[in-house]
């Protein structure tokens, strides 16, 4: 089984709708990173969360970290076609938190936004 | 320096040939991480290097793969005697130090196809 599980695996929404992507860890999270990837391209850094209860927002995207549940959620408000892509969560799952870039990634969530 | 630069973007090699992938980190960054994205497997950590040192190579296949980050020049991921299973997207990321509170910047990747 995956150490980081993302749900759903894919999501199709109509433009303007809100949506949430979840990332659940089987281990203690020492840092949680959200990235977006366009097909065939690199990863674009969205946000990093480090502390339980932390919440960050950038434009219409909000991410939260629930440390007790070992889970993070990414919420997009009023989705647009430009939000389409693959969303990846990555986390430092190393015992004690290594604090360097050895991240474990989820399988990704493919988001399609229909105009 | 606009970001992490990887080249080539696309690389085609015949089975048995060698593949050399290059990664120039962001200006001021002396820490480099290599990841591999295999179809159906997601993004996996391979190796973490600082200038002239390999810090963590726990994700590197035991044979045929090597990485270096010399004092001068880009980091190189070298794959000897490539096989079809090496076909994947290879990404590198960089950071200014071991402890990074601002996320890891990824390059656009090198897509290796072994024919």
CSV table of C-alpha atoms in Angstrom, one decimal:
chain,number,residue,atom,x,y,z
A,1,UNK,CA,0.0,0.0,0.0
A,2,UNK,CA,1.0,3.6,-0.5
A,3,UNK,CA,2.5,5.6,2.3
A,4,UNK,CA,0.7,8.6,1.0
A,5,UNK,CA,-2.7,8.1,-0.4
A,6,UNK,CA,-4.4,10.7,-2.4
A,7,UNK,CA,-8.1,10.8,-3.1
A,8,UNK,CA,-9.8,11.0,-5.4
A,9,UNK,CA,-7.5,9.6,-8.1
A,10,UNK,CA,-9.3,11.7,-10.7
A,11,UNK,CA,-11.9,14.5,-10.5
A,12,UNK,CA,-14.0,16.1,-13.2
A,13,UNK,CA,-15.8,19.3,-12.4
A,14,UNK,CA,-17.6,22.1,-14.1
A,15,UNK,CA,-16.0,25.5,-14.1
A,16,UNK,CA,-17.0,27.5,-11.1
A,17,UNK,CA,-17.4,24.5,-8.8
A,18,UNK,CA,-15.5,24.0,-5.6
A,19,UNK,CA,-13.4,20.9,-5.0
A,20,UNK,CA,-11.3,19.2,-2.4
A,21,UNK,CA,-8.4,16.8,-2.8
A,22,UNK,CA,-7.2,14.8,0.2
A,23,UNK,CA,-3.8,13.4,1.1
A,24,UNK,CA,-3.5,10.8,3.9
A,25,UNK,CA,-0.4,9.5,5.4
A,26,UNK,CA,0.3,6.1,7.1
A,27,UNK,CA,3.1,7.7,9.0
A,28,UNK,CA,3.7,10.9,11.0
A,29,UNK,CA,4.0,13.9,8.8
A,30,UNK,CA,7.0,16.2,9.3
A,31,UNK,CA,6.2,18.5,6.4
A,32,UNK,CA,3.6,18.4,3.7
A,33,UNK,CA,4.1,19.9,0.2
A,34,UNK,CA,1.5,20.4,-2.6
A,35,UNK,CA,2.6,20.6,-6.2
A,36,UNK,CA,0.8,20.9,-9.5
A,37,UNK,CA,2.0,19.2,-12.6
A,38,UNK,CA,0.8,19.8,-16.2
A,39,UNK,CA,1.0,16.7,-18.3
A,40,UNK,CA,4.5,16.3,-19.7
A,41,UNK,CA,5.9,19.1,-17.7
A,42,UNK,CA,7.6,19.8,-14.4
A,43,UNK,CA,6.3,20.3,-10.9
A,44,UNK,CA,5.1,23.7,-9.8
A,45,UNK,CA,5.4,24.3,-6.0
A,46,UNK,CA,2.0,25.4,-4.5
A,47,UNK,CA,2.3,25.4,-0.7
A,48,UNK,CA,4.2,23.9,2.2
A,49,UNK,CA,2.6,23.1,5.6
A,50,UNK,CA,4.6,22.2,8.6
A,51,UNK,CA,2.5,22.5,11.7
A,52,UNK,CA,-0.7,20.8,12.7
A,53,UNK,CA,-3.7,23.1,12.1
A,54,UNK,CA,-1.7,25.2,9.7
A,55,UNK,CA,-3.7,26.6,6.8
A,56,UNK,CA,-2.3,28.5,3.8
A,57,UNK,CA,-4.0,30.2,0.8
A,58,UNK,CA,-2.8,31.3,-2.5
A,59,UNK,CA,-5.3,32.9,-4.9
A,60,UNK,CA,-8.2,30.4,-4.9
A,61,UNK,CA,-6.3,27.5,-3.5
A,62,UNK,CA,-6.3,26.7,0.3
A,63,UNK,CA,-4.4,23.9,1.9
A,64,UNK,CA,-4.8,22.6,5.5
A,65,UNK,CA,-2.8,20.2,7.6
A,66,UNK,CA,-4.5,18.0,10.2
A,67,UNK,CA,-1.5,16.6,12.1
A,68,UNK,CA,-3.6,14.3,14.3
A,69,UNK,CA,-5.3,12.7,11.4
A,70,UNK,CA,-2.0,12.7,9.4
A,71,UNK,CA,-3.9,14.3,6.6
A,72,UNK,CA,-3.9,17.3,4.4
A,73,UNK,CA,-6.6,18.7,2.1
A,74,UNK,CA,-6.3,21.0,-0.9
A,75,UNK,CA,-9.4,23.1,-1.6
A,76,UNK,CA,-10.0,25.0,-4.8
A,77,UNK,CA,-12.7,27.6,-4.8
A,78,UNK,CA,-14.6,28.5,-8.0
A,79,UNK,CA,-12.4,26.3,-10.2
A,80,UNK,CA,-11.2,27.5,-13.6
A,81,UNK,CA,-9.9,25.6,-16.6
A,82,UNK,CA,-6.4,26.9,-15.7
A,83,UNK,CA,-6.6,24.8,-12.5
A,84,UNK,CA,-6.6,21.6,-14.5
A,85,UNK,CA,-3.6,19.3,-14.1
A,86,UNK,CA,-2.2,16.7,-11.7
A,87,UNK,CA,-2.0,17.6,-8.1
A,88,UNK,CA,0.7,15.9,-6.0
A,89,UNK,CA,1.2,15.8,-2.3
A,90,UNK,CA,4.7,15.1,-1.0
A,91,UNK,CA,5.8,14.6,2.5
A,92,UNK,CA,8.8,14.1,4.7
A,93,UNK,CA,8.0,10.8,6.3
A,94,UNK,CA,11.4,10.0,7.7
A,95,UNK,CA,11.6,9.1,11.3
A,96,UNK,CA,12.3,12.2,13.3
A,97,UNK,CA,11.9,14.4,10.2
A,98,UNK,CA,15.1,14.6,8.2
A,99,UNK,CA,14.3,18.1,7.0
A,100,UNK,CA,15.8,17.6,3.6
A,101,UNK,CA,14.2,16.9,0.3
A,102,UNK,CA,13.8,13.2,0.5
A,103,UNK,CA,10.0,13.4,0.0
A,104,UNK,CA,7.5,10.6,-0.5
A,105,UNK,CA,4.8,11.5,-3.0
A,106,UNK,CA,1.2,10.4,-3.5
A,107,UNK,CA,0.0,9.0,-6.7
A,108,UNK,CA,-1.5,12.2,-7.8
A,109,UNK,CA,-5.0,13.5,-8.5
A,110,UNK,CA,-5.9,14.3,-12.1
A,111,UNK,CA,-8.2,17.3,-12.2
A,112,UNK,CA,-10.2,18.2,-15.3
A,113,UNK,CA,-12.2,21.4,-15.3
A,114,UNK,CA,-14.9,21.7,-18.0
A,115,UNK,CA,-15.7,25.3,-19.2
B,1,UNK,CA,18.7,32.1,-13.5
B,2,UNK,CA,15.0,31.4,-13.9
B,3,UNK,CA,15.0,28.2,-12.0
B,4,UNK,CA,16.3,24.6,-12.0
B,5,UNK,CA,17.5,23.8,-15.5
B,6,UNK,CA,17.5,20.3,-16.8
B,7,UNK,CA,18.8,19.1,-20.1
B,8,UNK,CA,18.1,17.5,-22.4
B,9,UNK,CA,14.3,17.8,-22.2
B,10,UNK,CA,13.9,14.6,-24.2
B,11,UNK,CA,16.5,11.8,-24.6
B,12,UNK,CA,16.2,8.7,-26.8
B,13,UNK,CA,18.7,5.9,-26.2
B,14,UNK,CA,18.9,2.4,-27.6
B,15,UNK,CA,19.2,-0.5,-25.2
B,16,UNK,CA,22.7,-0.9,-23.9
B,17,UNK,CA,23.7,2.8,-24.5
B,18,UNK,CA,24.5,5.3,-21.8
B,19,UNK,CA,22.3,8.2,-20.7
B,20,UNK,CA,23.5,11.3,-19.1
B,21,UNK,CA,21.1,13.7,-17.6
B,22,UNK,CA,22.1,17.2,-16.4
B,23,UNK,CA,20.7,19.4,-13.7
B,24,UNK,CA,21.8,23.0,-12.9
B,25,UNK,CA,20.3,24.1,-9.6
B,26,UNK,CA,18.9,27.5,-8.9
B,27,UNK,CA,21.5,30.2,-8.3
B,28,UNK,CA,22.7,30.0,-4.7
B,29,UNK,CA,21.5,26.4,-4.2
B,30,UNK,CA,24.1,23.8,-3.4
B,31,UNK,CA,21.7,20.9,-2.6
B,32,UNK,CA,20.3,18.7,-5.4
B,33,UNK,CA,17.8,15.9,-5.4
B,34,UNK,CA,16.9,13.5,-8.2
B,35,UNK,CA,13.6,11.9,-8.6
B,36,UNK,CA,12.2,9.4,-11.1
B,37,UNK,CA,8.6,9.3,-12.3
B,38,UNK,CA,7.7,5.9,-13.8
B,39,UNK,CA,4.4,5.4,-15.5
B,40,UNK,CA,1.9,4.0,-13.0
B,41,UNK,CA,4.4,4.3,-10.1
B,42,UNK,CA,4.5,8.0,-9.3
B,43,UNK,CA,7.4,10.1,-8.3
B,44,UNK,CA,10.2,8.4,-6.3
B,45,UNK,CA,13.2,9.8,-4.6
B,46,UNK,CA,16.5,8.6,-5.9
B,47,UNK,CA,19.5,10.5,-4.5
B,48,UNK,CA,20.4,13.7,-2.6
B,49,UNK,CA,23.7,15.4,-3.2
B,50,UNK,CA,25.6,18.4,-2.0
B,51,UNK,CA,28.6,19.8,-3.9
B,52,UNK,CA,31.1,16.9,-4.2
B,53,UNK,CA,29.2,14.7,-1.7
B,54,UNK,CA,26.4,12.1,-2.0
B,55,UNK,CA,24.3,12.4,1.2
B,56,UNK,CA,21.6,9.9,0.6
B,57,UNK,CA,21.4,7.5,-2.3
B,58,UNK,CA,18.8,5.1,-0.7
B,59,UNK,CA,16.5,5.4,-3.7
B,60,UNK,CA,19.1,4.6,-6.4
B,61,UNK,CA,19.0,1.2,-8.1
B,62,UNK,CA,22.0,-0.8,-7.1
B,63,UNK,CA,23.5,-1.2,-10.5
B,64,UNK,CA,24.0,1.0,-13.6
B,65,UNK,CA,22.9,4.2,-11.9
B,66,UNK,CA,25.3,6.8,-10.5
B,67,UNK,CA,25.1,10.5,-9.7
B,68,UNK,CA,27.5,13.3,-9.1
B,69,UNK,CA,27.5,17.0,-8.2
B,70,UNK,CA,31.0,18.3,-8.9
B,71,UNK,CA,32.4,21.5,-7.4
B,72,UNK,CA,32.0,23.2,-10.8
B,73,UNK,CA,29.2,22.5,-13.2
B,74,UNK,CA,25.8,20.7,-13.1
B,75,UNK,CA,24.8,17.6,-11.3
B,76,UNK,CA,24.8,14.5,-13.6
B,77,UNK,CA,22.7,11.4,-13.3
B,78,UNK,CA,24.3,8.7,-15.3
B,79,UNK,CA,22.6,5.5,-16.4
B,80,UNK,CA,24.8,2.9,-18.0
B,81,UNK,CA,23.6,0.1,-20.3
B,82,UNK,CA,20.0,1.4,-20.4
B,83,UNK,CA,17.1,-1.0,-20.5
B,84,UNK,CA,13.5,-0.4,-21.5
B,85,UNK,CA,12.5,-0.2,-17.8
B,86,UNK,CA,14.6,2.9,-17.4
B,87,UNK,CA,12.2,4.8,-19.6
B,88,UNK,CA,10.7,7.5,-17.4
B,89,UNK,CA,10.7,11.2,-16.5
B,90,UNK,CA,13.7,12.2,-14.4
B,91,UNK,CA,13.3,15.3,-12.3
B,92,UNK,CA,15.8,17.2,-10.2
B,93,UNK,CA,15.0,19.7,-7.4
B,94,UNK,CA,17.3,22.1,-5.5
B,95,UNK,CA,17.4,23.9,-2.3
B,96,UNK,CA,19.8,26.4,-0.7
B,97,UNK,CA,20.4,24.3,2.4
B,98,UNK,CA,19.5,21.1,4.1
B,99,UNK,CA,16.7,22.7,6.1
B,100,UNK,CA,14.4,24.3,3.7
B,101,UNK,CA,11.2,26.1,4.8
B,102,UNK,CA,10.2,27.4,1.4
B,103,UNK,CA,9.5,24.3,-0.7
B,104,UNK,CA,11.7,22.5,-3.2
B,105,UNK,CA,12.0,23.9,-6.8
B,106,UNK,CA,11.8,21.3,-9.5
B,107,UNK,CA,13.1,21.4,-13.0
B,108,UNK,CA,11.0,20.6,-16.1
B,109,UNK,CA,12.5,17.1,-16.2
B,110,UNK,CA,14.2,14.9,-18.8
B,111,UNK,CA,12.1,12.3,-20.5
B,112,UNK,CA,14.1,9.3,-21.3
B,113,UNK,CA,12.9,6.8,-23.8
B,114,UNK,CA,14.8,3.6,-24.3
B,115,UNK,CA,14.1,1.9,-27.7
